[in-house]
Coordinates of C-alpha atoms in Angstrom, one line a residue:
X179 CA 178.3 -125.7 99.4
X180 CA 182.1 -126.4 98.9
X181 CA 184.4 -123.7 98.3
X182 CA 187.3 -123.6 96.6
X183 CA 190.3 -123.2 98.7
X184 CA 194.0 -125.1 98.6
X185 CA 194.5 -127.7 101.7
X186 CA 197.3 -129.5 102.6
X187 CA 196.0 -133.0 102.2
X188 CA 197.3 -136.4 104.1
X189 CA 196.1 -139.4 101.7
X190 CA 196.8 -142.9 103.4
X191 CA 196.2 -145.9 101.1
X192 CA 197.8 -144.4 98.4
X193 CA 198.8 -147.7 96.7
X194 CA 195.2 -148.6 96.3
X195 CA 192.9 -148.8 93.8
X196 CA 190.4 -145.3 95.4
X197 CA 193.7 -143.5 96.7
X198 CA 196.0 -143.9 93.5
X199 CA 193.1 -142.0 91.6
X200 CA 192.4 -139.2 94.3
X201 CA 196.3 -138.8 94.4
X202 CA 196.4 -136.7 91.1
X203 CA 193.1 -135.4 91.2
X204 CA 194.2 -133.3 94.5
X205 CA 197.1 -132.1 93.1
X206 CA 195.1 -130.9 90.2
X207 CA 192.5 -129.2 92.1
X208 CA 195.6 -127.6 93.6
X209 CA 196.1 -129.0 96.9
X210 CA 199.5 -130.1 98.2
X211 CA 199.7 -133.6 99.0
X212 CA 201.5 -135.9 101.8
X213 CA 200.9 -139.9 101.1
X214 CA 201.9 -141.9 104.0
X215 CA 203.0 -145.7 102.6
X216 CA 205.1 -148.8 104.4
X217 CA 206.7 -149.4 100.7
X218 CA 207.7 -146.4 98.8
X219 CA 209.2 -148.3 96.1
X220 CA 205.3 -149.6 95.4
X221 CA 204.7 -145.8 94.1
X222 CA 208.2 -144.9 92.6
X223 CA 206.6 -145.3 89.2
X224 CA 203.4 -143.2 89.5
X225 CA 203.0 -140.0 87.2
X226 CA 202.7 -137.6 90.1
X227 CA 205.4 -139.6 92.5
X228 CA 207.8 -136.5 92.1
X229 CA 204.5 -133.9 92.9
X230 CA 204.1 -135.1 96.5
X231 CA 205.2 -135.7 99.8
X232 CA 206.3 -139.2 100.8
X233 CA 206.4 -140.3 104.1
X234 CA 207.5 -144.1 104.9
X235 CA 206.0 -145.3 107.7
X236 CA 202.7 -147.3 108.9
X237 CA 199.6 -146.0 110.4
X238 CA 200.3 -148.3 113.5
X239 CA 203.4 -146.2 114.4
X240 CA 201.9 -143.3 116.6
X241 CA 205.4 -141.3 115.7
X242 CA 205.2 -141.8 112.4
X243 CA 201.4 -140.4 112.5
X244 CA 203.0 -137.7 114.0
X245 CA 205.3 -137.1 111.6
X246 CA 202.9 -137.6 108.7
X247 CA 200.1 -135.1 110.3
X248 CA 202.6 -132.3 110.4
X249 CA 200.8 -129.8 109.0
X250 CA 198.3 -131.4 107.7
X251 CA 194.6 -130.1 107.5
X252 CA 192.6 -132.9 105.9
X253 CA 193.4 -136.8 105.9
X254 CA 192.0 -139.4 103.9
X255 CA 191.6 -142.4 105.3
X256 CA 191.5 -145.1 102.7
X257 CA 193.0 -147.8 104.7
X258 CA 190.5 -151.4 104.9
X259 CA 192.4 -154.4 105.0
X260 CA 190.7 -157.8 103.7
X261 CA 192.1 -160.2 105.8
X262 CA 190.1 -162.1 107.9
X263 CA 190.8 -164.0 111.5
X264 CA 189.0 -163.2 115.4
X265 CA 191.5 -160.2 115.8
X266 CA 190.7 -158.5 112.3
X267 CA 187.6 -156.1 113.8
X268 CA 189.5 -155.2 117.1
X269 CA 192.6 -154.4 114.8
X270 CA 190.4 -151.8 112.2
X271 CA 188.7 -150.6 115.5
X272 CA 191.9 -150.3 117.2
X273 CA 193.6 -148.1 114.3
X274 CA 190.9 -146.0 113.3
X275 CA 191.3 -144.8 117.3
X276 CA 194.8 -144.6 116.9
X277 CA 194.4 -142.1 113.7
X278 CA 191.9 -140.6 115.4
X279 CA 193.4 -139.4 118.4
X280 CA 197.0 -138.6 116.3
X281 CA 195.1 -136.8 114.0
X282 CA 193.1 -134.3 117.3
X283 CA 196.4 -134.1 118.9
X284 CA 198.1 -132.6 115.4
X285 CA 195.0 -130.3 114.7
X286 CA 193.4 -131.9 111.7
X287 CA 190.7 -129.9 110.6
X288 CA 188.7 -132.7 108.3
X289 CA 189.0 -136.6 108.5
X290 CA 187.3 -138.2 105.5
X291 CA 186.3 -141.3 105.2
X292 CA 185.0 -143.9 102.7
X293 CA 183.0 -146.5 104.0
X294 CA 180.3 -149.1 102.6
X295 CA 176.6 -148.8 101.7
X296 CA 174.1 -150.7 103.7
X297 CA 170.9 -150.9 105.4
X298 CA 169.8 -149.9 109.2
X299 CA 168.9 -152.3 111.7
X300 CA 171.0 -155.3 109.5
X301 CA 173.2 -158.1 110.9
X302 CA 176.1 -157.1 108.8
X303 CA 178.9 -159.6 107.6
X304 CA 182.2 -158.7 109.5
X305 CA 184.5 -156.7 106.7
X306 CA 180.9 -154.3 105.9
X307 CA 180.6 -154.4 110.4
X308 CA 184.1 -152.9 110.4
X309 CA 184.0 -150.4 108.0
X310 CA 180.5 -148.9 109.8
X311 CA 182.6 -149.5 113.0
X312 CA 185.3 -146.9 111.7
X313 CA 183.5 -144.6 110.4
X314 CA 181.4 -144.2 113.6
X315 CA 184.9 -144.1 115.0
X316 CA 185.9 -140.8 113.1
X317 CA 182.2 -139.5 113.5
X318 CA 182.7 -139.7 117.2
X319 CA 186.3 -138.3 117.6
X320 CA 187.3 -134.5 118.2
X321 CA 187.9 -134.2 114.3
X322 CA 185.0 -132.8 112.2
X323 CA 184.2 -136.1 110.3
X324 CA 182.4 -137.0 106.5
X325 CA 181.7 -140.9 105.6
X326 CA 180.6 -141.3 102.4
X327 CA 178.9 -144.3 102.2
X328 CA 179.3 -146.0 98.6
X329 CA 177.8 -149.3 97.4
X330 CA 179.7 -151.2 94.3
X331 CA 182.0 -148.8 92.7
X332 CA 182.0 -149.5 89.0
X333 CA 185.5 -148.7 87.5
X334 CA 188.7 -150.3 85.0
X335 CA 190.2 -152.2 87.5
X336 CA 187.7 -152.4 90.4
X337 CA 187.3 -155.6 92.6
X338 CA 183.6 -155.3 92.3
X339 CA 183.3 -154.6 88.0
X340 CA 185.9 -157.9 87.5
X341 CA 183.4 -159.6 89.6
X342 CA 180.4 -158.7 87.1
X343 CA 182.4 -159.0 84.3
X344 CA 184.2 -162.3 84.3
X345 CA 180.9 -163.6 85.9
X346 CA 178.8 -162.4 82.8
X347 CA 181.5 -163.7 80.0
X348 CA 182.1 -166.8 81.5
X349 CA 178.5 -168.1 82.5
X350 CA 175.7 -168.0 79.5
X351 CA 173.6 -169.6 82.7
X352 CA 174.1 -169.0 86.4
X353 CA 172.5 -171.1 89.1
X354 CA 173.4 -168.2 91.6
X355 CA 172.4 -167.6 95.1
X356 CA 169.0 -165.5 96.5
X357 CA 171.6 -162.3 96.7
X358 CA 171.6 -161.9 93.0
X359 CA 167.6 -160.5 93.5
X360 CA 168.8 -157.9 96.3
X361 CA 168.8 -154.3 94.7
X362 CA 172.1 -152.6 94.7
X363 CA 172.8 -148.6 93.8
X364 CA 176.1 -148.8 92.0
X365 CA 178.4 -145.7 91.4
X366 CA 180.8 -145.1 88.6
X367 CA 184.2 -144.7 90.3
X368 CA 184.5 -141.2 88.8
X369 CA 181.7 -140.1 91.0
X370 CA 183.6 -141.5 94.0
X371 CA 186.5 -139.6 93.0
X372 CA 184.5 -136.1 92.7
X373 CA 183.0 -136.4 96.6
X374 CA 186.2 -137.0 97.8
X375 CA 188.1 -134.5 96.0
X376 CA 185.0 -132.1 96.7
X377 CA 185.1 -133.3 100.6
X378 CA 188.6 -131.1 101.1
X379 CA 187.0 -128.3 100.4
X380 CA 183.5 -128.3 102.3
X381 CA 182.8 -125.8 105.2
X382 CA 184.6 -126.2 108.4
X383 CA 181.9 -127.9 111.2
X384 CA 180.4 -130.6 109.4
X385 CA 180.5 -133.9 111.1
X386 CA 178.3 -136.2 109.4
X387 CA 177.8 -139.2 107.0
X388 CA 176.8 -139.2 103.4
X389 CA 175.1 -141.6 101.1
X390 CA 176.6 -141.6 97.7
X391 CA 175.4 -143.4 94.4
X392 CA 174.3 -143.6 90.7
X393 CA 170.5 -143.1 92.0
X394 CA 169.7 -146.1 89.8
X395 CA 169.6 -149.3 91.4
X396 CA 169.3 -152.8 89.9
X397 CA 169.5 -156.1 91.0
X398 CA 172.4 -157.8 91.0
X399 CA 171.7 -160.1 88.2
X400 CA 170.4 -157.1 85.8
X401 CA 173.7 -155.5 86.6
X402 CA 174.8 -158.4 85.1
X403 CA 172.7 -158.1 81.8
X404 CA 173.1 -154.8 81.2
X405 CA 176.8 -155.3 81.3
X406 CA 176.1 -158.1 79.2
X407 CA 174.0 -156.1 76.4
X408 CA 177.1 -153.0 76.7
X409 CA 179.6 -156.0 75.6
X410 CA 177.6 -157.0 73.2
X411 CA 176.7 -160.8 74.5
X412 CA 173.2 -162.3 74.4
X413 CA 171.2 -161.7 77.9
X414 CA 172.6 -164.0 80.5
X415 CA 170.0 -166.4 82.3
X416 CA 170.9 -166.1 86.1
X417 CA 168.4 -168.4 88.5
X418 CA 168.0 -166.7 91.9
X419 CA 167.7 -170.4 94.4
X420 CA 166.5 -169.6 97.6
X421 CA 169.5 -170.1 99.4
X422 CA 171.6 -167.5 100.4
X423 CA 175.2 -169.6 100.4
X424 CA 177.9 -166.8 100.7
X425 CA 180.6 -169.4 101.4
X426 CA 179.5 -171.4 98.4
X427 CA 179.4 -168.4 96.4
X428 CA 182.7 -167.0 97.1
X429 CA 184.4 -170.3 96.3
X430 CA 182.7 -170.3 93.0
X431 CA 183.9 -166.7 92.6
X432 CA 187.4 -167.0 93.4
X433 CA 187.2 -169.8 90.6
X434 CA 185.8 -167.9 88.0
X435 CA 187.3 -164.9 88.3
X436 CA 190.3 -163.2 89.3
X437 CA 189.3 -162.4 92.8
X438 CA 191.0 -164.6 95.6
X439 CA 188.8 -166.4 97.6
X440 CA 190.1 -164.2 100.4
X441 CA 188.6 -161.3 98.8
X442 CA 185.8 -163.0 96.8
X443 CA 184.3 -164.0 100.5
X444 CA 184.0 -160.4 101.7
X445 CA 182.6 -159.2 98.4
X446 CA 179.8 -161.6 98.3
X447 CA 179.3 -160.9 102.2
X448 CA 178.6 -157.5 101.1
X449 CA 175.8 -158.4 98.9
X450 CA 173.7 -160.2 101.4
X451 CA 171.5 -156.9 101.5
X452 CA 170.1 -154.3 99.8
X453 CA 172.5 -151.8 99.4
X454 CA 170.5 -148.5 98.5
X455 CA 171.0 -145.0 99.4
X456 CA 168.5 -143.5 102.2
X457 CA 169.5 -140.4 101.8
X458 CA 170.6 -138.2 99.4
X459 CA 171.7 -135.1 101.4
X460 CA 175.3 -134.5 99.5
X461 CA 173.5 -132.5 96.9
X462 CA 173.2 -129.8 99.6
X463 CA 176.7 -129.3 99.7
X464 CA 178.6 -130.9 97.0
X465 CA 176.8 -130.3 93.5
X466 CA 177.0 -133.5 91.3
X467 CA 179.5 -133.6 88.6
X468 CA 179.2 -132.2 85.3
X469 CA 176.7 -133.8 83.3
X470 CA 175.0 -135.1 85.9
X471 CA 175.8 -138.4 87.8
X472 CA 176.8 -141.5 86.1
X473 CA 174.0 -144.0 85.0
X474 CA 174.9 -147.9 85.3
X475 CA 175.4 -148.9 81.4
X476 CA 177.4 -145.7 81.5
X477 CA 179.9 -146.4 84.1
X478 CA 180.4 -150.1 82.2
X479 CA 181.4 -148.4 78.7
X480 CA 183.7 -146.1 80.6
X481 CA 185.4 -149.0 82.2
X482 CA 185.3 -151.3 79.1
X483 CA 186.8 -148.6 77.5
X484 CA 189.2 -147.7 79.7
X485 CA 190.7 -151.5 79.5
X486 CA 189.9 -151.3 75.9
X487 CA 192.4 -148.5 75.3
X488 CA 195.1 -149.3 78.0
X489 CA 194.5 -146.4 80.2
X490 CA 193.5 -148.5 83.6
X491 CA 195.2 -146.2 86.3
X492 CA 194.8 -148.5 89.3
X493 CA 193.4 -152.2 89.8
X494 CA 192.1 -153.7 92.8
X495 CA 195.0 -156.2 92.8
X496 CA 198.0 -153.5 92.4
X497 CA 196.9 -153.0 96.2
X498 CA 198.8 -155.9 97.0
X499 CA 200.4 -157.0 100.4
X500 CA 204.2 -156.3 102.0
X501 CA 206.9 -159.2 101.4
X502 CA 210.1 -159.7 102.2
X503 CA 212.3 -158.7 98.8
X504 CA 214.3 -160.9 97.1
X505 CA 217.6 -161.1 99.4
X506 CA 220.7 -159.7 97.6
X507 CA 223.5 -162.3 96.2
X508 CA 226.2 -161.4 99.0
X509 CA 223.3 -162.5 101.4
X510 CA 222.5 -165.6 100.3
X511 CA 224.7 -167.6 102.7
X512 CA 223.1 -169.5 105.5
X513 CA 219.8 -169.6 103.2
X514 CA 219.2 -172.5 100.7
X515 CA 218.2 -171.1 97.4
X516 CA 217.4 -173.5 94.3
X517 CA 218.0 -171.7 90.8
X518 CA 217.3 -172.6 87.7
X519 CA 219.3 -170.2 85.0
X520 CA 219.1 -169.9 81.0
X521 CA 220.6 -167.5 78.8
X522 CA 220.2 -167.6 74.8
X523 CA 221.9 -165.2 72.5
X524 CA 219.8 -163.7 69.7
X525 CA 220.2 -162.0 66.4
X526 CA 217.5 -159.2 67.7
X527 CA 218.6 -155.9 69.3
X528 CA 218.1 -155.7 73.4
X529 CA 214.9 -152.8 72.6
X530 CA 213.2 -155.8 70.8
X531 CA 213.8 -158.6 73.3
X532 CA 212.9 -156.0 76.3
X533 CA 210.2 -154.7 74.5
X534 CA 208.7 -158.7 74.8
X535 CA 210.3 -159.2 78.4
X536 CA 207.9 -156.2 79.4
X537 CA 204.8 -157.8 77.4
X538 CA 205.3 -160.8 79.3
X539 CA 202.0 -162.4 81.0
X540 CA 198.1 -161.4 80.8
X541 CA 197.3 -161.9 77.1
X542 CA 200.5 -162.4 75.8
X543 CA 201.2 -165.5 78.0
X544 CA 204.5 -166.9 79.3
X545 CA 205.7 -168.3 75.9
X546 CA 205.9 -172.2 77.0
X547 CA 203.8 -174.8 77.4
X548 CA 200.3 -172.9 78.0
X549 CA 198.4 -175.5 79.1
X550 CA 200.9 -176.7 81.9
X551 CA 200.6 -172.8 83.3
X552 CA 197.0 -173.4 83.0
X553 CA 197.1 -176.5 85.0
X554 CA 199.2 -174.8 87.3
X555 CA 196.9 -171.9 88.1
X556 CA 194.0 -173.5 88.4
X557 CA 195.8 -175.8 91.0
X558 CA 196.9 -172.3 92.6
X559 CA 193.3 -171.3 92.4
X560 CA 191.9 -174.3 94.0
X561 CA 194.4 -173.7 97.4
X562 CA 192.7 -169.8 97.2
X563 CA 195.5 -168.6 95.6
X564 CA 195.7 -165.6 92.6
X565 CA 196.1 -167.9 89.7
X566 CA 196.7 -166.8 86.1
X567 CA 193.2 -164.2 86.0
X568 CA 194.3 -161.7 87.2
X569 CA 196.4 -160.6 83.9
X570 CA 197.6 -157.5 84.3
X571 CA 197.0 -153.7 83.8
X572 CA 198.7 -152.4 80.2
X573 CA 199.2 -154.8 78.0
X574 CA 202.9 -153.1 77.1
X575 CA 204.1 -151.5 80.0
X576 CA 204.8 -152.2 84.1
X577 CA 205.3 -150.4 86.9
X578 CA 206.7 -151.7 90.6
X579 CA 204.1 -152.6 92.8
X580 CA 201.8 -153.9 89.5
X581 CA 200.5 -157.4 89.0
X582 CA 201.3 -160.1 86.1
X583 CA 198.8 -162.8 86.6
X584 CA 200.4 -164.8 89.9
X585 CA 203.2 -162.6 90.0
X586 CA 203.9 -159.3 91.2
X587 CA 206.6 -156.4 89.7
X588 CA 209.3 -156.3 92.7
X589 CA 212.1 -154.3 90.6
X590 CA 212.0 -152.8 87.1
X591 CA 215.2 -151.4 85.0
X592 CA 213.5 -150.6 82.1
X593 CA 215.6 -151.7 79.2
X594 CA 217.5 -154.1 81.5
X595 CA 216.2 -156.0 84.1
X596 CA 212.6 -157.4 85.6
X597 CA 212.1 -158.8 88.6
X598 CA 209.1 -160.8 89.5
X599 CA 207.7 -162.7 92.7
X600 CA 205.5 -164.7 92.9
X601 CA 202.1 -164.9 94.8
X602 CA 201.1 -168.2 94.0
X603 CA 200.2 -170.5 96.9
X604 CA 204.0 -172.5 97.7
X605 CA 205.9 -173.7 100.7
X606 CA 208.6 -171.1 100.3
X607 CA 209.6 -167.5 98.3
X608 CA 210.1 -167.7 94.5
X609 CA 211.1 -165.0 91.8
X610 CA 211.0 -164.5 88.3
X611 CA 213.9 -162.4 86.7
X612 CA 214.1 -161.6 83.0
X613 CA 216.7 -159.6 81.5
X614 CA 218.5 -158.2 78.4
X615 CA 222.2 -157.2 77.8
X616 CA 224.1 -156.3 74.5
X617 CA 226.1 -159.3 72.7
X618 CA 228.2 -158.4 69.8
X619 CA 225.5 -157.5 67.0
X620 CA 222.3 -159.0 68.9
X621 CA 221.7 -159.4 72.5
X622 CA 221.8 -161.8 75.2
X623 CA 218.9 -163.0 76.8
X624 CA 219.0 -164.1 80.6
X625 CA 216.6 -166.1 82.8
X626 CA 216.3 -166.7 86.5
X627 CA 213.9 -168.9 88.8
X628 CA 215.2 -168.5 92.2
X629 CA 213.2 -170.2 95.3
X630 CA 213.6 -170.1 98.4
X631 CA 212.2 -173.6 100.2
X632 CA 210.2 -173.4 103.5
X633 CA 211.1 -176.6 105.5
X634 CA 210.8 -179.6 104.0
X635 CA 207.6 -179.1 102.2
X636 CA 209.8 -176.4 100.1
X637 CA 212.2 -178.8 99.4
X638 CA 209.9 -181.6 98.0
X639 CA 208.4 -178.6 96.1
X640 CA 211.1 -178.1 94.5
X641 CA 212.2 -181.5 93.2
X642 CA 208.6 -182.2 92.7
X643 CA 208.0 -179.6 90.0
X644 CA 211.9 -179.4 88.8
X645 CA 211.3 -181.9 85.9
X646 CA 209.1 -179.7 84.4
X647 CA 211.3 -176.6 85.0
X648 CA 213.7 -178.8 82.2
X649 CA 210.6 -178.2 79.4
X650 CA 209.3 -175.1 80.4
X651 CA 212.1 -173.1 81.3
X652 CA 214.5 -173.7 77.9
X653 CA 211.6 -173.1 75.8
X654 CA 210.6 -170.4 77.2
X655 CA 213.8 -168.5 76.6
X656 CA 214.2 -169.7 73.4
X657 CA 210.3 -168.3 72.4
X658 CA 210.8 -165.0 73.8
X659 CA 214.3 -164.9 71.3
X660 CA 211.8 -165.7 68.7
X661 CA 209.3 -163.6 69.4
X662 CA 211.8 -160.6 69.5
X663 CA 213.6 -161.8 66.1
X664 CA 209.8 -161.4 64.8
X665 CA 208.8 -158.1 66.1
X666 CA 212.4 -156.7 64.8
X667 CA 211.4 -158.3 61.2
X668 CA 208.3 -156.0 61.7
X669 CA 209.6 -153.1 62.4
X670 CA 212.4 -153.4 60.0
X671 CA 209.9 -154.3 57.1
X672 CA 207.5 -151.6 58.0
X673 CA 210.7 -149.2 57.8
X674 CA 211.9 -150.4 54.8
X675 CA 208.2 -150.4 53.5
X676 CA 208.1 -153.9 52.3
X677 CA 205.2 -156.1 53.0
X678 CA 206.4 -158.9 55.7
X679 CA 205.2 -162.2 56.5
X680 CA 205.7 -162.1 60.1
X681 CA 202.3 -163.2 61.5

C-alpha cells in the first residue's frame, strides 16, 4: 500500500493538460516540486508558479537532464508529442532512453509513467505503438518503473471529452465508422490525478504496469448518449457502418470539433480497439479515491460543470507548441513586416475597455463582421488548421501560454497590453495586439495586426486579404469602444441603483 512520505518530485510536461493538474496536487500532498519546461513564460501565470522549482531546458539536452534530476527522487514523465512523420517513433523511443539512462545515472528512485490503454496481441496505430514502446522503455531501465495504463480520460478541457461533446451537440444523426461499437473503459480525469499523485509515494521495488479505469465500459457511441442525456439533449442516433475509416473519421473530426486534424487522427487511431482494463491490480496498493471511483455520467457532470462555472484548470489545447516570439521594434530591420494600426478614443475608463480586451474571442467573438471570421475559420479548418472551436478556457480571464480560438496568449500586461499570435494556417507569422492607455477623462484604445510574410506566398497573403482588414479592422475597434461605454453604463447604473437599458 502507499505510504505517506514527502519526495522531491521532477514533473516534465508541466504545461499540459495531465501535468498542469498533478503540479498543485503534489505540492499539496506536500512534496517539493522541480518542473522542467523549454518556455517558462508559458507557466508564469499558474497559481502555484512561485511554489516550485523551474528549470528551462528540454528533455533532449542530456546537461540539462542533469541539471533537472539533481536531487530528484521521482520523475514524471508526461511528455507524448502528436506529431506525426517516419522519424516520430525513433524520436519518442530515442528520448524515453535518453531520460532513462539520465535519470539511473542521477539516482532516481521512481519513474512514472502514463501511457495508453489497449489490448494484447493488437496491431496498434503508431502514436498508441509509441507510447507502449516507452513505457516498456522505463520498465526495462535501472529505475524502478510504474505505467499506468489509462483509456479516455474524461475531464473540462480534455482532448478526448471535446471530442464526445461537440460530436454529440452538433450531430442529432451520425453515420459513424465500426469503431463507435468497440467498448471503451473511460476514467474521470480526477482519478488519473489520484494514481499519480498516489504513485510518489508507493514502496520502493516495484517495477510494473498498471491498468487504470472507471470499471464501467461503454461503447463509444453510448458514451455519446449518456453525455447526451447529462446535457439534457434527446438520444443521439449514431449508425455503426462496417467500415473502419480512421482517416475519414478524423477529417470529419477536425471539422466538427475543435481538435486539429493533426490530433483528431491519433485520437480516432486510438479507438480502433477495445480499450478495457485486464487487470485491476492497483487496488493492492493504491486504495481508490474517496467515494469510490468515478462512474461515466459522473465524470461528464463534473466536466460540464467545471466549464459551466469557469473553473477549467488546463485544456488539451493550452499544451500548445514553441514559436518564435514576436521580434521586438528595434529588430525589425532587415525583416518586412505589414501592419495595420487603429486607435479610437473613448468616453469609458481604461478598467472597462481592458475588462472587454480580456473577454475578447470564444463566446464573446471578435466584435466585427462574424460571419467573415466564420468563413475564415472554416477555411483555416479545411487546410487542418485550429479554426475558431477551440474558444477558450475562462470566459473573463487569460493567462500566457492559453488559447483564444486560432490564437494563442504570447504576452499579457494586465490592464495594459495583450498580445496574441496566431495559429491559423498562413504563409508567414502574424500577431494580434490590443491595448489600453489613459486619455484625458476616457481612454485610448489601440490596435495592432502585424505579419510577417514568408516568401512570396506571404506577400500575396497579405494584399490578398488586406481589403478586408479596411472593414474588419475599424469596426472592430470602434465595437470594443462601444461595448466598454456599455458595460461602464452598467456598472454605473447598478451603483447608482437605477434601472438601465443597456442590453
Amino acid at each position: 500500500m502507499a505510504t505517506e512520505q514527502p519526495r522531491t518530485v521532477l514533473v516534465t510536461g508541466a504545461t499540459g493538460y495531465i501535468g498542469g493538474r498533478l503540479v498543485p496536487r503534489l505540492l499539496e500532498a506536500g512534496h517539493r516540486v522541480k518542473v522542467l519546461v523549454r518556455t517558462p513564460q508559458k507557466i508564469a501565470d499558474v497559481p502555484w508558479h512561485d511554489r516550485v522549482e523551474i528549470v528551462e531546458n528540454s528533455l533532449s539536452d542530456a546537461g540539462g537532464l542533469t541539471e533537472a534530476l539533481s536531487g530528484v527522487e521521482v520523475l514524471y514523465y508526461l511528455v507524448h508529442s502528436m506529431a506525426s512523420g517516419g522519424g516520430f517513433e525513433a524520436k519518442e523511443d530515442a528520448m524515453a532512453r535518453l531520460v532513462a539512462g539520465a535519470a539511473a545515472n542521477a539516482g532516481v528512485d521512481r519513474i512514472v509513467y502514463l501511457g495508453g490503454l489497449h489490448p494484447a496481441d493488437t496491431e496498434l496505430s503508431t502514436h498508441m505503438r509509441s507510447r507502449e514502446t516507452v513505457g516498456r522503455v522505463f520498465l526495462e531501465s535501472p529505475v524502478d518503473s510504474i505505467v499506468f495504463q489509462a483509456g479516455v480520460v474524461i475531464g473540462s478541457g480534455s482532448a478526448s471529452f471535446e471530442m464526445i461533446r461537440h460530436l454529440a451537440d452538433t450531430l442529432p444523426v451520425m453515420p459513424a465508422p465500426s469503431w463507435v461499437d468497440n467498448r471503451i473503459e473511460a476514467i474521470a480525469v480526477r482519478d488519473v490525478l489520484h494514481y499519480l499523485v498516489a504513485a510518489a509515494a508507493l514502496p520502493e521495488k516495484l517495477n510494473r504496469s498498471f491498468d487504470i479505469g472507471s470499471r464501467e465500459v461503454l461503447k463509444y457511441k453510448e458514451m455519446m448518449n449518456e453525455y447526451a442525456a447529462e446535457r439534457g439533449l434527446p438520444r443521439r442516433l449514431v449508425i455503426a457502418l462496417p467500415v473502419p475509416a480512421p482517416k475519414l473519421a478524423g477529417l470529419w473530426v477536425a471539422l466538427v470539433t475543435p481538435i486539429p486534424w493533426s490530433m483528431s487522427l491519433p485520437l480516432v487511431q486510438s479507438l480502433q480497439h477495445d480499450a478495457v482494463s485486464r487487470e485491476h491490480d492497483v487496488d493492492h496498493y493504491i486504495p481508490q479515491p474517496d467515494g469510490g471511483l468515478t462512474p461515466y455520467r459522473r465524470a461528464v457532470a463534473l466536466a460540464l460543470g467545471k466549464e459551466r462555472d469557469g473553473q477549467v484548470e488546463t485544456t488539451w489545447a493550452n499544451a500548445g507548441i514553441d514559436a518564435d516570439p514576436l521580434p521586438s521594434d528595434p529588430d525589425w530591420a532587415g525583416y518586412k513586416v505589414y501592419l495595420d494600426e487603429r486607435t479610437f478614443h473613448s468616453e469609458a475608463k481604461p478598467e472597462q475597455v481592458w475588462t472587454i480586451i480580456e473577454g475578447i474571442g470564444g463566446k464573446n467573438g471578435w466584435y466585427s463582421l462574424p460571419l467573415a471570421w466564420r468563413i475564415r475559420g472554416w477555411m483555416d479548418k479545411l487546410q487542418g488548421g485550429a479554426g475558431l472551436l477551440r474558444g477558450r478556457r475562462h470566459p473573463k480571464t487569460l493567462n500566457t501560454g492559453e488559447v483564444v480560438d486560432w490564437w494563442r496568449v504570447e504576452a499579457i500586461e494586465r490592464g495594459h497590453l495583450l498580445r496574441l499570435r496566431a495559429e491559423m494556417r498562413a504563409p508567414g507569422g502574424a500577431w494580434l495586439e490590443l491595448g489600453v492607455e489613459p486619455d484625458g477623462e476616457g481612454s485610448l484604445y489601440k490596435q495592432r495586426a502585424i505579419f510577417f510574410p514568408r516568401g512570396l506566398a506571404g506577400r500575396l497573403y497579405w494584399l490578398g486579404v488586406y481589403p478586408f482588414h479596411g472593414f474588419i479592422f475599424p469596426s472592430m475597434a470602434r465595437n470594443i469602444s462601444a461595448a466598454a461605454m456599455a458595460l461602464q453604463g452598467t456598472a454605473e447604473a447598478a451603483g447608482s441603483g437605477v434601472p438601465s437599458e443597456t442590453p
